[in-house]
mmCIF file of N, CA, C and O in Angstrom:
data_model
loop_
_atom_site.group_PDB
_atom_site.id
_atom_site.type_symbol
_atom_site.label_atom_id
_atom_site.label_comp_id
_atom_site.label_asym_id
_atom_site.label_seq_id
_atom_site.Cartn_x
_atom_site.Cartn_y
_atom_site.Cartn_z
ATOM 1 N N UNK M 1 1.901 17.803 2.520
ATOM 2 C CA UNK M 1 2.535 17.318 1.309
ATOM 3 C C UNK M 1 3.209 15.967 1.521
ATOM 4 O O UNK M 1 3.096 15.025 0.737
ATOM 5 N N UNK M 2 3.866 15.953 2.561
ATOM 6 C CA UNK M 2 4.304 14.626 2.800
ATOM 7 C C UNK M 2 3.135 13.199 2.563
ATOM 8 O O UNK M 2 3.023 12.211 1.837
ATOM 9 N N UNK M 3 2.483 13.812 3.594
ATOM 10 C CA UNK M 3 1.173 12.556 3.129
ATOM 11 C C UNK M 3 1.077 12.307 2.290
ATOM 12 O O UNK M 3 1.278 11.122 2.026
ATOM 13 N N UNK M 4 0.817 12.943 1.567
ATOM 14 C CA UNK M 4 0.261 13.130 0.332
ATOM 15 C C UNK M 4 1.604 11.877 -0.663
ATOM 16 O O UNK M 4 1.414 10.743 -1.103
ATOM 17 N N UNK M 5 2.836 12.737 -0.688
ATOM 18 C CA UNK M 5 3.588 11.528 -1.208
ATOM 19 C C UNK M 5 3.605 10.317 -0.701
ATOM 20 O O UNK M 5 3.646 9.348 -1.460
ATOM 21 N N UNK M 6 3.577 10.166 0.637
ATOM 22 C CA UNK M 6 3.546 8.873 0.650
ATOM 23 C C UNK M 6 2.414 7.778 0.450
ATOM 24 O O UNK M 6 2.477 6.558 0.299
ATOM 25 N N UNK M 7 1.095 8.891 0.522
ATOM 26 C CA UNK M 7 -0.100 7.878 0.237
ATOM 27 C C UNK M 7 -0.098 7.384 -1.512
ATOM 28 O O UNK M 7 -0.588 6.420 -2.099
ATOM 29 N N UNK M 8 0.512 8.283 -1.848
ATOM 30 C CA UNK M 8 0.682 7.981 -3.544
ATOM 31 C C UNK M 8 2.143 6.774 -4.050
ATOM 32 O O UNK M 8 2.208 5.850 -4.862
ATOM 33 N N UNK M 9 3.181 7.423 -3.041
ATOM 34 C CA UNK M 9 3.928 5.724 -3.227
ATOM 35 C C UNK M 9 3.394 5.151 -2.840
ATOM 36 O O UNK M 9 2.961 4.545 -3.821
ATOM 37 N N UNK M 10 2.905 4.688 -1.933
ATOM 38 C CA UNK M 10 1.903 3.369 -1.496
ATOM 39 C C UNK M 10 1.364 3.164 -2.566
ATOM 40 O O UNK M 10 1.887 2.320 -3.295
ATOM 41 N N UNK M 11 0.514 3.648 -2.885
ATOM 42 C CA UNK M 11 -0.553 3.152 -4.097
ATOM 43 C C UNK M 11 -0.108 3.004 -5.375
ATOM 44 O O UNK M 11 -0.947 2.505 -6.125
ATOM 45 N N UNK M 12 1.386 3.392 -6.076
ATOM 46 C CA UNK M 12 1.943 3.382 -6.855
ATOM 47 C C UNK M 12 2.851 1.544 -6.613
ATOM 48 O O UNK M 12 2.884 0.484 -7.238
ATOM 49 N N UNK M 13 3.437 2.096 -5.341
ATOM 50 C CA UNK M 13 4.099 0.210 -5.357
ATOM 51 C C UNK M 13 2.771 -0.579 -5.001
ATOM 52 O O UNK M 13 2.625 -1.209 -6.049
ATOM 53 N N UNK M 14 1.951 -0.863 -4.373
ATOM 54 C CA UNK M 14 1.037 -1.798 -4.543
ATOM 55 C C UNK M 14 0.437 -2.462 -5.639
ATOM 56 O O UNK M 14 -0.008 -3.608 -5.715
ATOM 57 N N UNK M 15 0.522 -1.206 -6.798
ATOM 58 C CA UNK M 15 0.252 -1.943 -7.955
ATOM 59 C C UNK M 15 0.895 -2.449 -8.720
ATOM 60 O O UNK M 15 0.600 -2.600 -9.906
ATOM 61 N N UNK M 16 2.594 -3.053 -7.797
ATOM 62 C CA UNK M 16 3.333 -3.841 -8.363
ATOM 63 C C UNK M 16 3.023 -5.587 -8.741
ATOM 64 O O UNK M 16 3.299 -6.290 -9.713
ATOM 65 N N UNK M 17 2.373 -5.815 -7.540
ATOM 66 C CA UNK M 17 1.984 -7.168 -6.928
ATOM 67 C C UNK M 17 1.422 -7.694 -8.019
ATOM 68 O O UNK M 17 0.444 -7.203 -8.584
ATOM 69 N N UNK M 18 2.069 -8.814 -8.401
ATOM 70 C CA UNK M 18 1.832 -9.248 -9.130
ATOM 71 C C UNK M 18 0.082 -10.359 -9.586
ATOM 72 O O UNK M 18 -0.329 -10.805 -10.657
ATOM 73 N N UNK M 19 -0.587 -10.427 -7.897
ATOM 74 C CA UNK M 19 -1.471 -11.267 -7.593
ATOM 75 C C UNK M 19 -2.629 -10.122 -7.559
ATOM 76 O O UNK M 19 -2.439 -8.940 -7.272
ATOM 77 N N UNK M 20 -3.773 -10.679 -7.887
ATOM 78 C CA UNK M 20 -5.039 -9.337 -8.366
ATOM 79 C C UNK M 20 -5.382 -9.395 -6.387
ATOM 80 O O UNK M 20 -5.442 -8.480 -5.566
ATOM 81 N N UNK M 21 -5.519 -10.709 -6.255
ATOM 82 C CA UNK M 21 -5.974 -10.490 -4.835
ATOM 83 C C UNK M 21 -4.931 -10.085 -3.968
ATOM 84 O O UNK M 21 -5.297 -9.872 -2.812
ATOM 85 N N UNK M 22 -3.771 -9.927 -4.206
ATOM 86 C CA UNK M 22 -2.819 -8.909 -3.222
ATOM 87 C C UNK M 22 -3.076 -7.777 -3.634
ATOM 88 O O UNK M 22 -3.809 -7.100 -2.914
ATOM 89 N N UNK M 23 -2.631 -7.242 -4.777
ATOM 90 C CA UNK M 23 -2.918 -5.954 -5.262
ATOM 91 C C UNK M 23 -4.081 -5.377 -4.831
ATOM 92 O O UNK M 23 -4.034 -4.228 -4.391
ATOM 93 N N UNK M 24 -5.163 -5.999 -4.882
ATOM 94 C CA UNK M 24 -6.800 -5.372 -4.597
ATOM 95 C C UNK M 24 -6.596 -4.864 -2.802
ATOM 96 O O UNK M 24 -6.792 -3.685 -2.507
ATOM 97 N N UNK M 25 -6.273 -5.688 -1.934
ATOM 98 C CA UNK M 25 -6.083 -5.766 -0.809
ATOM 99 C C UNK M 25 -5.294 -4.906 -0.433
ATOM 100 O O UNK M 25 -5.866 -4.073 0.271
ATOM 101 N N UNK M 26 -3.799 -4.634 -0.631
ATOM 102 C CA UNK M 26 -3.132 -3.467 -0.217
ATOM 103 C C UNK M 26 -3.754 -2.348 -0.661
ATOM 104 O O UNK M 26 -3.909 -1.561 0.273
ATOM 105 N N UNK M 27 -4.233 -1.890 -1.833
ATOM 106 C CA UNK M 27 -5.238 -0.924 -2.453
ATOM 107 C C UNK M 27 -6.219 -0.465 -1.475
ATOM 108 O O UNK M 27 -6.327 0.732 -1.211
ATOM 109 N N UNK M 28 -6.885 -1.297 -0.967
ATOM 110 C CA UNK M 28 -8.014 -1.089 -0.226
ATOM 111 C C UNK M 28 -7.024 -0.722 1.532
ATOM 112 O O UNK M 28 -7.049 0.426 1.974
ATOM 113 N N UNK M 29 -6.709 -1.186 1.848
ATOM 114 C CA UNK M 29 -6.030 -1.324 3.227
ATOM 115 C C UNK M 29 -5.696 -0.320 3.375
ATOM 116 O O UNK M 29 -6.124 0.227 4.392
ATOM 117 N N UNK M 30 -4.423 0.777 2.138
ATOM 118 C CA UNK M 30 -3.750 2.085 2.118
ATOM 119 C C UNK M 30 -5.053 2.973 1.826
ATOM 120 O O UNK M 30 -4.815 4.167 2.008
ATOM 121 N N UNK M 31 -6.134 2.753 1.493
ATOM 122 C CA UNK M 31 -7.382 3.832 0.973
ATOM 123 C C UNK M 31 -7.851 3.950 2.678
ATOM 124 O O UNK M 31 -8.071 4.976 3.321
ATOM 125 N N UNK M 32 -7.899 2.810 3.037
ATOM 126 C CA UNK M 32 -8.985 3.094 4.318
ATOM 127 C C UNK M 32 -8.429 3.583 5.471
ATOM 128 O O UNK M 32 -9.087 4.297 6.227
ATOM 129 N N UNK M 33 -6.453 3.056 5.851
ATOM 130 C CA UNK M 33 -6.495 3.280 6.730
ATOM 131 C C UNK M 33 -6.006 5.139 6.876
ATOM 132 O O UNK M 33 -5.710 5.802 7.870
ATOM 133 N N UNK M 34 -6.123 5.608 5.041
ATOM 134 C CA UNK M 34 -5.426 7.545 5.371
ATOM 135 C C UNK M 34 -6.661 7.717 5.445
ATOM 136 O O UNK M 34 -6.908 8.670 6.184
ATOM 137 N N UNK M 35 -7.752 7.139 4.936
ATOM 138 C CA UNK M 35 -9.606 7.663 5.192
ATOM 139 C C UNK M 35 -9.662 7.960 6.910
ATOM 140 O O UNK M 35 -9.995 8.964 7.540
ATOM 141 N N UNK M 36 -9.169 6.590 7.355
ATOM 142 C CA UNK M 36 -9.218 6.659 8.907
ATOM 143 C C UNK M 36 -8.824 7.599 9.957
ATOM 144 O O UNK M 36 -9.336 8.031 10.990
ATOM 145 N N UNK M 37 -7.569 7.782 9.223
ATOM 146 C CA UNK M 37 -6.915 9.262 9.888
ATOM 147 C C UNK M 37 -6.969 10.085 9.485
ATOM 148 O O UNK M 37 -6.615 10.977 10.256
ATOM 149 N N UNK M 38 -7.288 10.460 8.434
ATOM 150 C CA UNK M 38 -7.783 12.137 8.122
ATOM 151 C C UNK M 38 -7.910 12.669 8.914
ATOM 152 O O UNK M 38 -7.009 13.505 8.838
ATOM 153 N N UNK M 39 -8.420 12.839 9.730
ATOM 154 C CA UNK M 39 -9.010 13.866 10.660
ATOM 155 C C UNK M 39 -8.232 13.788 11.941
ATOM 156 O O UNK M 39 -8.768 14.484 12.804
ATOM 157 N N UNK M 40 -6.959 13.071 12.430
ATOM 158 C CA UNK M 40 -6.035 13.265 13.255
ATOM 159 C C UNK M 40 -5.264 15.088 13.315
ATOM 160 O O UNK M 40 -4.953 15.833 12.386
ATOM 161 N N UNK M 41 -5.198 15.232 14.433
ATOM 162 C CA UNK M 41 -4.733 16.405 14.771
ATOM 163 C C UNK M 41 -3.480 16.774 15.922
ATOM 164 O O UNK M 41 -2.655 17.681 16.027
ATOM 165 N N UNK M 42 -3.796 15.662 16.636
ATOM 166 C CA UNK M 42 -2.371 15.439 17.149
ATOM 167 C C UNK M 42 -1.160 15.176 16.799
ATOM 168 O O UNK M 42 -0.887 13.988 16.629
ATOM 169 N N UNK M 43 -0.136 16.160 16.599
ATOM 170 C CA UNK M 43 1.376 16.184 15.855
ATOM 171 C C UNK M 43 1.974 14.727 16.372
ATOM 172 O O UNK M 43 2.187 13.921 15.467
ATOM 173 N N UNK M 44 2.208 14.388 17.437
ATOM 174 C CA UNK M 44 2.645 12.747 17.657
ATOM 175 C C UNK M 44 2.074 11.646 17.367
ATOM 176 O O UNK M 44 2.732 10.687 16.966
ATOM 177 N N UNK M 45 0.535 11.596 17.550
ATOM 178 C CA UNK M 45 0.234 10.841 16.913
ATOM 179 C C UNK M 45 0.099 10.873 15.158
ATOM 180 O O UNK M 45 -0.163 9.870 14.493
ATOM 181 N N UNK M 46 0.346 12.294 14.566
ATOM 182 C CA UNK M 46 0.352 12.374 13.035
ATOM 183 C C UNK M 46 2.065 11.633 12.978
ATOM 184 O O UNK M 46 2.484 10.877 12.101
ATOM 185 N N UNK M 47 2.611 11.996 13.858
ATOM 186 C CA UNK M 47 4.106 11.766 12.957
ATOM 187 C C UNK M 47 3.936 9.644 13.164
ATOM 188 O O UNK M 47 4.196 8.717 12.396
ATOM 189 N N UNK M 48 3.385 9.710 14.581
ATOM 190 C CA UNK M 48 3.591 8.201 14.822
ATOM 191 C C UNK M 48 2.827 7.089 13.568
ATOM 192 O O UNK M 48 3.447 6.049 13.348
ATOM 193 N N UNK M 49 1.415 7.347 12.726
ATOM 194 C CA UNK M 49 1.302 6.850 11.838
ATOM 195 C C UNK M 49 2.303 6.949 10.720
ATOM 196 O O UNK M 49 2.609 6.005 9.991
ATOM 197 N N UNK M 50 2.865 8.362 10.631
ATOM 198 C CA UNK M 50 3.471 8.258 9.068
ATOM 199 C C UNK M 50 4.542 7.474 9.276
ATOM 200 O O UNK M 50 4.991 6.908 8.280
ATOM 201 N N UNK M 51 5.267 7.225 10.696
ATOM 202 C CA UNK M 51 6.407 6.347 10.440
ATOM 203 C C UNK M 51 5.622 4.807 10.291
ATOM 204 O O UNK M 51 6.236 4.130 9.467
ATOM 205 N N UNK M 52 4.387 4.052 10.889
ATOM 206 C CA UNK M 52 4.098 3.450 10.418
ATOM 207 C C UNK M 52 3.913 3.126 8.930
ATOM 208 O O UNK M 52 4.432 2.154 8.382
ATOM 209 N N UNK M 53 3.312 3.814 8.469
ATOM 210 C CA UNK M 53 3.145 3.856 6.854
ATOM 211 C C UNK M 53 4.535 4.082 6.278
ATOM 212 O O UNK M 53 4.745 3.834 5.091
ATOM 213 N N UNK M 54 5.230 4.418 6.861
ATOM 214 C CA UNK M 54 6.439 4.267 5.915
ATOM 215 C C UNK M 54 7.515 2.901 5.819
ATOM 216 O O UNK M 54 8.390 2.704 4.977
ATOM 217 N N UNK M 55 7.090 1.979 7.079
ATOM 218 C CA UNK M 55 7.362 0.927 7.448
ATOM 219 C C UNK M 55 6.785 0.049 6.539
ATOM 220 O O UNK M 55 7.557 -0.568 5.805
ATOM 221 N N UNK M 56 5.075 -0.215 6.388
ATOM 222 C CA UNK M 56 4.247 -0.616 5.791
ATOM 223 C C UNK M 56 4.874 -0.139 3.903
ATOM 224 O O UNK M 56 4.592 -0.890 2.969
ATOM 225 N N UNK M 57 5.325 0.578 3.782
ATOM 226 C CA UNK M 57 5.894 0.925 2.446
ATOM 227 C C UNK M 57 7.203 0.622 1.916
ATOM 228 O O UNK M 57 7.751 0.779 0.825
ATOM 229 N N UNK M 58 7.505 0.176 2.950
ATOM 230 C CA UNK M 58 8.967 -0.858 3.179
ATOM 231 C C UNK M 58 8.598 -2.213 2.761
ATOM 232 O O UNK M 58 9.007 -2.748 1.730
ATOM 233 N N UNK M 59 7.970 -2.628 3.437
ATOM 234 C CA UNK M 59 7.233 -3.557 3.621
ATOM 235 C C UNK M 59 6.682 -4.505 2.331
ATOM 236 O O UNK M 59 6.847 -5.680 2.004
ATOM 237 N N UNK M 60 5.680 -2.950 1.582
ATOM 238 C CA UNK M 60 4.899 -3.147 0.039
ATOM 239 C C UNK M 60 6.329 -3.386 -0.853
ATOM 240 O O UNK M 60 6.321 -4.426 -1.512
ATOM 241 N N UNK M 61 6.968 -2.951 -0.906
ATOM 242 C CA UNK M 61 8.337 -3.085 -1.689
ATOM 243 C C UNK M 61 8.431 -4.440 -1.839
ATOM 244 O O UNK M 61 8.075 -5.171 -2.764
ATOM 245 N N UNK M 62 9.084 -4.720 -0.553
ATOM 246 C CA UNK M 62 9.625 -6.076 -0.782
ATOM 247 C C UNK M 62 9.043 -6.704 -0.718
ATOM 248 O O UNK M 62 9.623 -7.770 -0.515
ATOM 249 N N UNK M 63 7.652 -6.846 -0.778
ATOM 250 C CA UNK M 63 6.682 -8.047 -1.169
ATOM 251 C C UNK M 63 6.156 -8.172 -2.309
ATOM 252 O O UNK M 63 5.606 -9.164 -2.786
ATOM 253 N N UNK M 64 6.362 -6.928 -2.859
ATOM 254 C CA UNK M 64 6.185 -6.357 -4.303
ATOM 255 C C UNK M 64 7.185 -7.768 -5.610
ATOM 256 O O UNK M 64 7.023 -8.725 -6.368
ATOM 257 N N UNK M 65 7.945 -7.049 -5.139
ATOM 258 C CA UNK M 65 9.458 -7.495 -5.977
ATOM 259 C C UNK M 65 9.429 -8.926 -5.616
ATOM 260 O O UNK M 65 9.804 -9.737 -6.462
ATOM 261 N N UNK M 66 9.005 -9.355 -4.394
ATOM 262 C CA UNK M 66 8.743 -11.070 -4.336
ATOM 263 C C UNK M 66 7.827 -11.345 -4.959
ATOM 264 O O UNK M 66 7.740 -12.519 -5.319
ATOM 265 N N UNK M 67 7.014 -10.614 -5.256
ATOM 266 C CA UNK M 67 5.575 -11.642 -5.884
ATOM 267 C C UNK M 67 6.217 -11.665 -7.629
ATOM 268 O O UNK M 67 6.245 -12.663 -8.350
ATOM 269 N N UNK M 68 6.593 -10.554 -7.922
ATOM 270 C CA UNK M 68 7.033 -10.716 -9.189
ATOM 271 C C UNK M 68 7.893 -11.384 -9.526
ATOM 272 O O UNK M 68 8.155 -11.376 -10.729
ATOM 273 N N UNK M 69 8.696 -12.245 -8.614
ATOM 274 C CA UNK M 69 9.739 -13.503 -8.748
ATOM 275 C C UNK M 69 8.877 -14.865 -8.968
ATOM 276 O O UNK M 69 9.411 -15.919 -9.313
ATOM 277 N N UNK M 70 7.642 -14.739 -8.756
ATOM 278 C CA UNK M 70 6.957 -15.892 -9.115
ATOM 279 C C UNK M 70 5.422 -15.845 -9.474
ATOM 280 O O UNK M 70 4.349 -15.976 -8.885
ATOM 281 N N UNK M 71 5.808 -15.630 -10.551
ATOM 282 C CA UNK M 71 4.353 -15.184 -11.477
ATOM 283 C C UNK M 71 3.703 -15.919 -11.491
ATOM 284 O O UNK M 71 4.166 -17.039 -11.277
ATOM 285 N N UNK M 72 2.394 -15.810 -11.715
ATOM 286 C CA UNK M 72 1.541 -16.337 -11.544
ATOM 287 C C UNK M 72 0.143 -16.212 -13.140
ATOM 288 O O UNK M 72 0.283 -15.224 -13.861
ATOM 289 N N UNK M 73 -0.776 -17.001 -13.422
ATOM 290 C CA UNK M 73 -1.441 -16.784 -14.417
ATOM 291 C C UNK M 73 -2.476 -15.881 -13.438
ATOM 292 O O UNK M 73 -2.865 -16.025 -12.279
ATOM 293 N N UNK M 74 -2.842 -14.401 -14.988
ATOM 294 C CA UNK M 74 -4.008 -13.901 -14.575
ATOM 295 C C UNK M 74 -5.067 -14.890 -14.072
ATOM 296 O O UNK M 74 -5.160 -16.115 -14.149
ATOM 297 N N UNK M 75 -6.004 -13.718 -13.408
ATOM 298 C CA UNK M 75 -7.336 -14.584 -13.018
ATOM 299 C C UNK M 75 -8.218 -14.036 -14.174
ATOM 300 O O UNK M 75 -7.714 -13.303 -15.025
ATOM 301 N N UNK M 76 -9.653 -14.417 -14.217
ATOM 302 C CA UNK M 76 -10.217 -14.486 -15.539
ATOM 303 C C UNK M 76 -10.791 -12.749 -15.109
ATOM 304 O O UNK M 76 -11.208 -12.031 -16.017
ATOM 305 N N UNK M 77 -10.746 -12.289 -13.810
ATOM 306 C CA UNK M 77 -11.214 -11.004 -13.609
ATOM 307 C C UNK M 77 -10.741 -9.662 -13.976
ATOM 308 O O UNK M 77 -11.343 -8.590 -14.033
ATOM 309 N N UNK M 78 -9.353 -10.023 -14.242
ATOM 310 C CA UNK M 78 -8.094 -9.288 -14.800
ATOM 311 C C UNK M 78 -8.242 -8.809 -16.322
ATOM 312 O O UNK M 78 -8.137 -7.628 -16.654
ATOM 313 N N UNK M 79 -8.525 -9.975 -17.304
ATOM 314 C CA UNK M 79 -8.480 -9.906 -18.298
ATOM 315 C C UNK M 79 -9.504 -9.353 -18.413
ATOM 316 O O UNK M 79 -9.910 -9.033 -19.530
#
């Protein structure tokens, strides 16, 4: 369950970013790298990613909330 929340905040603040090509990119990055570990079974190495990812979700925040300090015009792919 934990995972689970945090793979969904991730993907919930990423789609703060105000830039299509940031947004697209963290999107993809948080998809591939819980694809990647799925199948981990080792309890230290499970706990040692999630504190990564929770770093990385630290991280999405405040880059989040910066990009939206300086907006930017859609791209024509958006619209």
């Amino acid at each position: 369950m934990k995972v689970l929340t945090l793979y969904k905040q991730m993907l919930r603040e990423s789609q703060k970013f105000s830039s299509y090509n940031y947004r697209s990119y963290a999107l993809r990055r948080i998809r591939d790298a819980f694809r990647e570990n799925k199948t981990l079974t080792d309890a230290t190495k499970i706990q040692s990613e999630l504190e990564y990812a929770q770093n990385n979700l630290e991280i999405i925040k405040r880059q989040a909330l910066l990009s939206q300090l300086f907006r930017v015009d859609k791209l024509v792919i958006e619209k």
